[in-house]
PDB file of C-alpha atoms in Angstrom:
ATOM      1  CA  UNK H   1      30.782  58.353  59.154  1.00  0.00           C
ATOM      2  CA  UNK H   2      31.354  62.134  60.230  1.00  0.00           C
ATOM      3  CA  UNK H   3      35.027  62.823  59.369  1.00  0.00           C
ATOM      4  CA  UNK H   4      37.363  65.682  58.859  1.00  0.00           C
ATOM      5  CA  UNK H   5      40.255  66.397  56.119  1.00  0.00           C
ATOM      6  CA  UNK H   6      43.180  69.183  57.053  1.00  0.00           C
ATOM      7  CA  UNK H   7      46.233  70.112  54.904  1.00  0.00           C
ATOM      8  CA  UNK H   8      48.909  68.445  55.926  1.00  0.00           C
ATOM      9  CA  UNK H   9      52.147  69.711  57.249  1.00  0.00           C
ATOM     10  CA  UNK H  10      54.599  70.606  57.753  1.00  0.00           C
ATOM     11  CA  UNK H  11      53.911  74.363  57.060  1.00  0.00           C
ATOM     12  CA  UNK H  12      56.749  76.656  57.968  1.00  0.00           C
ATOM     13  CA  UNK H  13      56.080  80.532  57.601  1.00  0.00           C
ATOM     14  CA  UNK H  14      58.326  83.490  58.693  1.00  0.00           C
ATOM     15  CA  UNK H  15      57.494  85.656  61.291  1.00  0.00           C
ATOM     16  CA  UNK H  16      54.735  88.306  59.802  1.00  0.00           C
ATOM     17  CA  UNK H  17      53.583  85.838  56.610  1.00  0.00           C
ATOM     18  CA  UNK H  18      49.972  85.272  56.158  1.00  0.00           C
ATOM     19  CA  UNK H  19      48.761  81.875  57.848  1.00  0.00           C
ATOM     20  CA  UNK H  20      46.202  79.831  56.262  1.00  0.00           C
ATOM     21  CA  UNK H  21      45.294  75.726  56.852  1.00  0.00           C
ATOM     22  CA  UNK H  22      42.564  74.165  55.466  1.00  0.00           C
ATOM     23  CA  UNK H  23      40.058  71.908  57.054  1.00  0.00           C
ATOM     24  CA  UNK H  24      37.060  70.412  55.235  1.00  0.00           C
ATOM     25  CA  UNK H  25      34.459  68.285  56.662  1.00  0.00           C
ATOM     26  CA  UNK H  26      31.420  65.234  56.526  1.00  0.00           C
ATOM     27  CA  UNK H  27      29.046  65.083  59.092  1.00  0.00           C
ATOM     28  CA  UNK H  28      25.291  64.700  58.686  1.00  0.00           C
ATOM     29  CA  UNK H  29      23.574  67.015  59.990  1.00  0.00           C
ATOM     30  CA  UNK H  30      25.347  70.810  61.114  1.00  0.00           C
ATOM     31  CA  UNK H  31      28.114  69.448  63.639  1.00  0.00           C
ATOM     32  CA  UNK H  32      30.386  72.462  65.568  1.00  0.00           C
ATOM     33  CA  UNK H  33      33.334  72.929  64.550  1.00  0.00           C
ATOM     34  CA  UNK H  34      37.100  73.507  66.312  1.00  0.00           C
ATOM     35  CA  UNK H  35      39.993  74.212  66.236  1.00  0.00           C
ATOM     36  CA  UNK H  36      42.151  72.693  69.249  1.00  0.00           C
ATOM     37  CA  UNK H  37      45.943  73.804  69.127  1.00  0.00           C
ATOM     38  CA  UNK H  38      48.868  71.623  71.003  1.00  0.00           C
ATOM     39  CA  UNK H  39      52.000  73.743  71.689  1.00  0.00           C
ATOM     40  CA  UNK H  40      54.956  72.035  72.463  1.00  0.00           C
ATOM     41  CA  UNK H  41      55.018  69.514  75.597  1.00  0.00           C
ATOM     42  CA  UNK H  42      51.119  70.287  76.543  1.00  0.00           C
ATOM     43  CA  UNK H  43      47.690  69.079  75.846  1.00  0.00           C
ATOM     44  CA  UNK H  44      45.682  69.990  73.366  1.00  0.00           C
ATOM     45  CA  UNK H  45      43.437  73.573  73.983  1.00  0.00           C
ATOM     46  CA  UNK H  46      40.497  74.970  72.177  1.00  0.00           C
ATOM     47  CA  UNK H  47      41.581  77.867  70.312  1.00  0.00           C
ATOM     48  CA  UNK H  48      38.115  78.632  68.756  1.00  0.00           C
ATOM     49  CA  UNK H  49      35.095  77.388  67.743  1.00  0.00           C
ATOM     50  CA  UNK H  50      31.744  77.820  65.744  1.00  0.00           C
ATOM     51  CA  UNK H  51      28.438  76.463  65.959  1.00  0.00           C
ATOM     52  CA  UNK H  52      26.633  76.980  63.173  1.00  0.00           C
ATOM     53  CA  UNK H  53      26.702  78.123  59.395  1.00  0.00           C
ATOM     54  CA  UNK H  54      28.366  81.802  58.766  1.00  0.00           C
ATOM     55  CA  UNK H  55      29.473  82.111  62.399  1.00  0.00           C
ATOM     56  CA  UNK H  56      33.012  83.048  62.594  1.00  0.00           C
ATOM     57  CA  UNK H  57      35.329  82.371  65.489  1.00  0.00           C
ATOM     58  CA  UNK H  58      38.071  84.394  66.508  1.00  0.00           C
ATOM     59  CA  UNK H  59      40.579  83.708  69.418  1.00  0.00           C
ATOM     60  CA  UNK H  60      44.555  85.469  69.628  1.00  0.00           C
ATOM     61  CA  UNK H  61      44.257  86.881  66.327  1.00  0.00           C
ATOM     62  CA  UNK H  62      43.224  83.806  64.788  1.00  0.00           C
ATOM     63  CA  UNK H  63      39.956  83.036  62.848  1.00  0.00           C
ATOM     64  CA  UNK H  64      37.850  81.278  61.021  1.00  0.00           C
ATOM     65  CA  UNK H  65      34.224  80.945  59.714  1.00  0.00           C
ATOM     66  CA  UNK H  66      31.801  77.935  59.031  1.00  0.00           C
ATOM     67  CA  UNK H  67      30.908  77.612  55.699  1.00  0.00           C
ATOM     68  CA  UNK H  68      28.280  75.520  55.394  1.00  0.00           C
ATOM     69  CA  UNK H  69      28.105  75.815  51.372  1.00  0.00           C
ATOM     70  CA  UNK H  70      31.814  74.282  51.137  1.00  0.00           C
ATOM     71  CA  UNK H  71      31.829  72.195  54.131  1.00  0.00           C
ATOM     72  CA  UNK H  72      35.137  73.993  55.103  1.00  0.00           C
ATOM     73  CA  UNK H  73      36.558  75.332  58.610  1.00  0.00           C
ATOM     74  CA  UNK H  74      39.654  77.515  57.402  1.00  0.00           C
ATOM     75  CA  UNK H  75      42.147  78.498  59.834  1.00  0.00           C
ATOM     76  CA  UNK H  76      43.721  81.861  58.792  1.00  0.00           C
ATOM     77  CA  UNK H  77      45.740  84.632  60.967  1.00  0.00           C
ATOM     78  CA  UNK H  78      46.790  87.748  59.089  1.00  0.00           C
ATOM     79  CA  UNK H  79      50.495  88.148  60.969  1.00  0.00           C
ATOM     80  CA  UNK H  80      52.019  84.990  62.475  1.00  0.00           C
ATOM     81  CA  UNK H  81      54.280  85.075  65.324  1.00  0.00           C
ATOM     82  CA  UNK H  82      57.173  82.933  66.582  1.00  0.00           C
ATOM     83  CA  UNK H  83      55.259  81.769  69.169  1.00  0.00           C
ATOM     84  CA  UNK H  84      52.544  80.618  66.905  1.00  0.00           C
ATOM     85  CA  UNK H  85      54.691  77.633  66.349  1.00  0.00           C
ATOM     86  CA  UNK H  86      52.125  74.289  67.310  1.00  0.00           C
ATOM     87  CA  UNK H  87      50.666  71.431  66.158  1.00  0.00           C
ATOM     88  CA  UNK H  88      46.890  72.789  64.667  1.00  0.00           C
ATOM     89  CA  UNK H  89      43.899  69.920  64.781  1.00  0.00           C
ATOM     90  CA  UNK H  90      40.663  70.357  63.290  1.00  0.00           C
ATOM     91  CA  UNK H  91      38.021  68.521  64.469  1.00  0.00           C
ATOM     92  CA  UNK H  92      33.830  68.377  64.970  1.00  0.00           C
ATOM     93  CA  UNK H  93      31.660  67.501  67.473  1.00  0.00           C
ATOM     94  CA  UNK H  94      28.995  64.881  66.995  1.00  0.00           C
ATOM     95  CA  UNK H  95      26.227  63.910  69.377  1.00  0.00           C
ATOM     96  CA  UNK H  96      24.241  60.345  68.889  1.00  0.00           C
ATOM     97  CA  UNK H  97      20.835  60.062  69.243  1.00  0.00           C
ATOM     98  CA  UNK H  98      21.231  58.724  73.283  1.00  0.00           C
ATOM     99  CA  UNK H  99      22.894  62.144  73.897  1.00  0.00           C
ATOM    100  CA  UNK H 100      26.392  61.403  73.869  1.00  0.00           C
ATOM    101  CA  UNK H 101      28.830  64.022  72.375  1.00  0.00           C
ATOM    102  CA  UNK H 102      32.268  63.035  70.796  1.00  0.00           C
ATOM    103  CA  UNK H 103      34.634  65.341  68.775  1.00  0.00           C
ATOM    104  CA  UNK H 104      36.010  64.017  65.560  1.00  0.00           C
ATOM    105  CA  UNK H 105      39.619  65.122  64.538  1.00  0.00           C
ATOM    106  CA  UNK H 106      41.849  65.856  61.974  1.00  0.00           C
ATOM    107  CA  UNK H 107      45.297  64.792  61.710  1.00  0.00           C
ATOM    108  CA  UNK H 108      47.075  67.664  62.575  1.00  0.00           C
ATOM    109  CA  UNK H 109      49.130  70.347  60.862  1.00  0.00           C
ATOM    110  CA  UNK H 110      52.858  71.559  62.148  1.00  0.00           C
ATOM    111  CA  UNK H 111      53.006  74.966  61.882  1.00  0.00           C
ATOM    112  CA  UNK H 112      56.543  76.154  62.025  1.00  0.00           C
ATOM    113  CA  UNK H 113      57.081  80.213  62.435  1.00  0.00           C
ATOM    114  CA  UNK H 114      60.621  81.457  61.895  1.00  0.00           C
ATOM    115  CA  UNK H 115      62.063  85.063  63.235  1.00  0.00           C
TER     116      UNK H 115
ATOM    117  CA  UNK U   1      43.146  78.571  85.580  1.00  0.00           C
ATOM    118  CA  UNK U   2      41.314  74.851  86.210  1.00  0.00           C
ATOM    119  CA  UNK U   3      42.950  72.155  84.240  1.00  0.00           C
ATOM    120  CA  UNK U   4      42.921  68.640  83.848  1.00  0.00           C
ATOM    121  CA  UNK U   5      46.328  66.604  84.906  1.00  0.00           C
ATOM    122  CA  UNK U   6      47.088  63.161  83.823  1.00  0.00           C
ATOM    123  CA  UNK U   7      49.619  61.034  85.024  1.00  0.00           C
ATOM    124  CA  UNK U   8      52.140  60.175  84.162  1.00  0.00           C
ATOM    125  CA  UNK U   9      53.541  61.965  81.386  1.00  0.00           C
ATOM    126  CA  UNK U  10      55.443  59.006  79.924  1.00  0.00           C
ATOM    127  CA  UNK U  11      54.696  55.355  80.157  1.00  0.00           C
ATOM    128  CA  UNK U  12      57.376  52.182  78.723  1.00  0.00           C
ATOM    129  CA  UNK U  13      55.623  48.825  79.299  1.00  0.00           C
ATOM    130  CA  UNK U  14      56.063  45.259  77.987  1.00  0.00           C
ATOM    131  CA  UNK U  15      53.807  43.673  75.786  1.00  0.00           C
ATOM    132  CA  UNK U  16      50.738  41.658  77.649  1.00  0.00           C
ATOM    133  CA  UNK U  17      51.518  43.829  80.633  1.00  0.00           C
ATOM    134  CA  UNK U  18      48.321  46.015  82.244  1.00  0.00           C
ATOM    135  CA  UNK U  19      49.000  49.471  82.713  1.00  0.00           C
ATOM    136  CA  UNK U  20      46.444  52.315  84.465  1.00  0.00           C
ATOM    137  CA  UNK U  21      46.360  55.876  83.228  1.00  0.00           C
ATOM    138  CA  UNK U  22      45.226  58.194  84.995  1.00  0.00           C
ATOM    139  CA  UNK U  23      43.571  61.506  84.789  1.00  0.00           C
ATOM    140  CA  UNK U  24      42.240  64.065  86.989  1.00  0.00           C
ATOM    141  CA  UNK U  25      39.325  65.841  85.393  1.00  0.00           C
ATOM    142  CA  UNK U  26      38.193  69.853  86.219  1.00  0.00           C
ATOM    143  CA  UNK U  27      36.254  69.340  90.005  1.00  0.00           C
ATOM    144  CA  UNK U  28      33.144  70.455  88.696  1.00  0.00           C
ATOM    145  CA  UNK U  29      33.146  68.906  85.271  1.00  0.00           C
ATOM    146  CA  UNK U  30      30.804  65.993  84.698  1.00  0.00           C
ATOM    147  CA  UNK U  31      31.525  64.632  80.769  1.00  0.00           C
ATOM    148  CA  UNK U  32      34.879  62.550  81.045  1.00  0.00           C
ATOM    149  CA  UNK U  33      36.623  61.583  78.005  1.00  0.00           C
ATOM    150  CA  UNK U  34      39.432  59.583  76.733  1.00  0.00           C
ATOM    151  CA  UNK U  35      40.884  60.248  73.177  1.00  0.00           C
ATOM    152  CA  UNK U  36      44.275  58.847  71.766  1.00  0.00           C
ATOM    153  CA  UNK U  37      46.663  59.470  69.095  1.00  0.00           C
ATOM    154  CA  UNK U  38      49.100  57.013  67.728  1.00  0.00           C
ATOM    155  CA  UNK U  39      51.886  58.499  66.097  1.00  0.00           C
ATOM    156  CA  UNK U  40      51.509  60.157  62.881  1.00  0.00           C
ATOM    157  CA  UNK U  41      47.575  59.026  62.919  1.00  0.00           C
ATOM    158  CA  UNK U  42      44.685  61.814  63.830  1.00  0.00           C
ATOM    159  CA  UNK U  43      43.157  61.843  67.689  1.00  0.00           C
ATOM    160  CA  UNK U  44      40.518  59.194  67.835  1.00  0.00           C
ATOM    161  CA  UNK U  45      37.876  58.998  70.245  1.00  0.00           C
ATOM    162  CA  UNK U  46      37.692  55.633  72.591  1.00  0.00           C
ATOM    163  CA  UNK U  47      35.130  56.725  75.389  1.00  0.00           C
ATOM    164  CA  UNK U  48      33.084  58.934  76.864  1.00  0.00           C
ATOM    165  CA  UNK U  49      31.581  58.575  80.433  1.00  0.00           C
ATOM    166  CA  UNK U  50      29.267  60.092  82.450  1.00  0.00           C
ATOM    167  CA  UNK U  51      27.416  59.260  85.646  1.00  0.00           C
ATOM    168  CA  UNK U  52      29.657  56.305  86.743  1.00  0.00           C
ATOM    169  CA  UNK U  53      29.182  54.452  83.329  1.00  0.00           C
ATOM    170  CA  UNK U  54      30.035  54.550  79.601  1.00  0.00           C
ATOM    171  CA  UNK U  55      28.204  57.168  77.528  1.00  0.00           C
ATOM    172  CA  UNK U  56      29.553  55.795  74.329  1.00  0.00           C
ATOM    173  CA  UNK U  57      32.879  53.833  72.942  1.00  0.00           C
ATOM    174  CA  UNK U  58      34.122  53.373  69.892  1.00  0.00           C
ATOM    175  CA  UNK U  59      35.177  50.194  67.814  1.00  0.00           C
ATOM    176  CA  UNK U  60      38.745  50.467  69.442  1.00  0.00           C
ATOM    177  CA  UNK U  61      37.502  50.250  72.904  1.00  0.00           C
ATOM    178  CA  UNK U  62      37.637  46.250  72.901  1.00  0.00           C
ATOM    179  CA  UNK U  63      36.926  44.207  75.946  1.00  0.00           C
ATOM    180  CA  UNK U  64      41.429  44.777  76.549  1.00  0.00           C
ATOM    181  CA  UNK U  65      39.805  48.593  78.228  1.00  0.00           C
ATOM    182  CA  UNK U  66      37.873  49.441  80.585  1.00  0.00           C
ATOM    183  CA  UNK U  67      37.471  52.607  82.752  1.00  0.00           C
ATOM    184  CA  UNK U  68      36.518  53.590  86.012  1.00  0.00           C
ATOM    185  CA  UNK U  69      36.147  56.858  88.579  1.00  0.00           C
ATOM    186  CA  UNK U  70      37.491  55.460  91.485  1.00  0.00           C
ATOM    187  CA  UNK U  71      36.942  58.343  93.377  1.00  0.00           C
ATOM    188  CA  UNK U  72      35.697  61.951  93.122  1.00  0.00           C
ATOM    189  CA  UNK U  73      38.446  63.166  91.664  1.00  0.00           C
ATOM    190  CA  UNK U  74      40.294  60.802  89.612  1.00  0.00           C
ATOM    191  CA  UNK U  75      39.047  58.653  85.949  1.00  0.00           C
ATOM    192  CA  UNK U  76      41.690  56.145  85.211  1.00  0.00           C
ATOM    193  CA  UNK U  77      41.840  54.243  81.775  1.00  0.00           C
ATOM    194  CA  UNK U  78      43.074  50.539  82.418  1.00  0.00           C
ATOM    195  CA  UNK U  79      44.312  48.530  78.879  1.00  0.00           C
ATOM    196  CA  UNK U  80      44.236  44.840  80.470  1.00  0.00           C
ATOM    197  CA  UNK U  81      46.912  43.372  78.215  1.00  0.00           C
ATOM    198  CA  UNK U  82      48.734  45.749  76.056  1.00  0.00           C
ATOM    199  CA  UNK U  83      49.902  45.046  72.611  1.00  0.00           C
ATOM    200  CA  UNK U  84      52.526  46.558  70.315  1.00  0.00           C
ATOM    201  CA  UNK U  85      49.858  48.861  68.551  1.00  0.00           C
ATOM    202  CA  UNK U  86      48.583  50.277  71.844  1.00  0.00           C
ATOM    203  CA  UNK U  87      51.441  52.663  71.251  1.00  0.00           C
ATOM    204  CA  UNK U  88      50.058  56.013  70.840  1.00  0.00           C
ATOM    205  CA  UNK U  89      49.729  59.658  73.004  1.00  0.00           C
ATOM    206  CA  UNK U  90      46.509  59.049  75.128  1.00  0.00           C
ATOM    207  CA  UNK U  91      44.407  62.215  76.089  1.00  0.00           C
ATOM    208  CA  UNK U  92      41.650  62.866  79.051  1.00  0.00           C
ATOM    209  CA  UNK U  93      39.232  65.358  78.637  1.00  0.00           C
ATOM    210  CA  UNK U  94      36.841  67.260  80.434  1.00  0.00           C
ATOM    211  CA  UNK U  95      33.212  68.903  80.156  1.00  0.00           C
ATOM    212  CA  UNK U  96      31.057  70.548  82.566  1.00  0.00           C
ATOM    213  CA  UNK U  97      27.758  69.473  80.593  1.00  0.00           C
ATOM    214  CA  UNK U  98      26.947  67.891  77.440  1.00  0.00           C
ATOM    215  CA  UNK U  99      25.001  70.098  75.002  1.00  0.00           C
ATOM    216  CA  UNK U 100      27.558  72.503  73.986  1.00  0.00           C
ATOM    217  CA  UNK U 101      30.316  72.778  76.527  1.00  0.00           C
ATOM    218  CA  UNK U 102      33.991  72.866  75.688  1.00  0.00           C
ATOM    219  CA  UNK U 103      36.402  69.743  75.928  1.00  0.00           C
ATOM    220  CA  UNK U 104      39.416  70.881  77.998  1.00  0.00           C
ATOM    221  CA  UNK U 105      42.253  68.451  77.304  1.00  0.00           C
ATOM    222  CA  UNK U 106      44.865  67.148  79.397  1.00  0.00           C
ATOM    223  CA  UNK U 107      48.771  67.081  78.254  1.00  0.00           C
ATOM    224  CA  UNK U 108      48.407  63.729  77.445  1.00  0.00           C
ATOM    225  CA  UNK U 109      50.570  60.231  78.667  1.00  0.00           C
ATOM    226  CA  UNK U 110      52.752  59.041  75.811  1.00  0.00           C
ATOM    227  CA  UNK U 111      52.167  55.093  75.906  1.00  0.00           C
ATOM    228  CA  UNK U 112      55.328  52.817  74.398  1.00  0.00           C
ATOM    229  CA  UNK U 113      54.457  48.884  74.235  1.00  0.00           C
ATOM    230  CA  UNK U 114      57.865  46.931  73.747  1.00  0.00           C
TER     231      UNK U 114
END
């Protein structure tokens, strides 16, 4: 079945370093792809999302692009911040054949950002 | 900014007991979802619903839950008789439309089965 793979945490960065998490995926066919972050204490919200190959999304600095060829969502920011500190998830979207659209996560990655 | 609210935020219930979680969706959102995470584990899907019935469940979704929009506002997930391993963060979500459209999450209710 469709899955998805991230790096696992904890990952703790000082303020300014250079952010990258990795997320691969399986799916059959060419699912969308997210990634949902949870601060502390609060649900989970979409921070951005692509829907096909090459596209890149961007949201708060943040960004990463489809790549079909490698099966691979990468979540990179150039400059982290303090209050970049959150839980990170992964995760695709599949639809069945009635319709019916799910997303599919990842377990999470801590991101930690120190001053 | 619209949002969807579930209630409550914490839940401590013994074993065999039923409990009801509920979940207020965005007002003009259609797609209702219910996702959970048990501690440690990745967010798995247990059921989607739309138009007053169930769109799709997963394996976990066992005969123990069941869901229901009692009203036009609120989507409650019931677990009949809960059991140590029903432990875990549960999460509502929200879509407007299927096709496309953005799940928006709620904070979640942290579950504890003693």
């Amino acid at each position: 079945g469709d899955s998805v793979t991230q790096m696992e945490g904890p990952v703790t960065l000082s303020e300014e370093a250079f952010l990258t998490i990795n997320c691969t995926y399986t799916a059959t066919g060419y699912p969308s792809l997210f990634w949902y972050v949870q601060y502390p204490g609060e649900g989970l919200q979409l921070l951005l999302k692509a829907t096909k190959a090459d596209d890149k999304g961007s949201n708060k600095g943040f960004e990463a692009t489809y790549r079909k060829e490698t099966t691979s969502f990468h979540l990179e920011k150039g400059s982290v911040q303090v209050s970049d500190s959150a839980v990170y998830f992964c995760a695709l979207r599949t639809r069945n054949q009635g319709g019916s659209e799910k997303l599919v996560f990842g377990k999470g990655t801590k991101l930690t950002v120190n001053p | 900014e619209p949002e969807v609210t579930q209630t409550p935020s914490h839940q401590v219930t013994q074993m065999g007991q039923e409990v009801i979680l509920r979940c207020v969706p965005i007002s003009n959102h259609l797609y209702f979802y219910w996702y959970r995470q048990i501690l440690g584990q990745k967010v798995e899907f247990l059921v989607s619903f739309y138009n007053n019935e169930i769109s799709e469940k997963s394996e976990i979704f066992d005969d123990q839950f069941s869901v229901e929009r009692p009203d036009g506002s609120n989507f409650t997930l019931k677990i009949r008789s809960t059991k140590l391993e029903d432990s875990a963060m549960y999460f509502c979500a929200s879509s407007r439309l299927a096709g496309g459209e953005t799940q928006y999450f709620g904070p979640g209710t942290r579950l504890l089965v003693l």
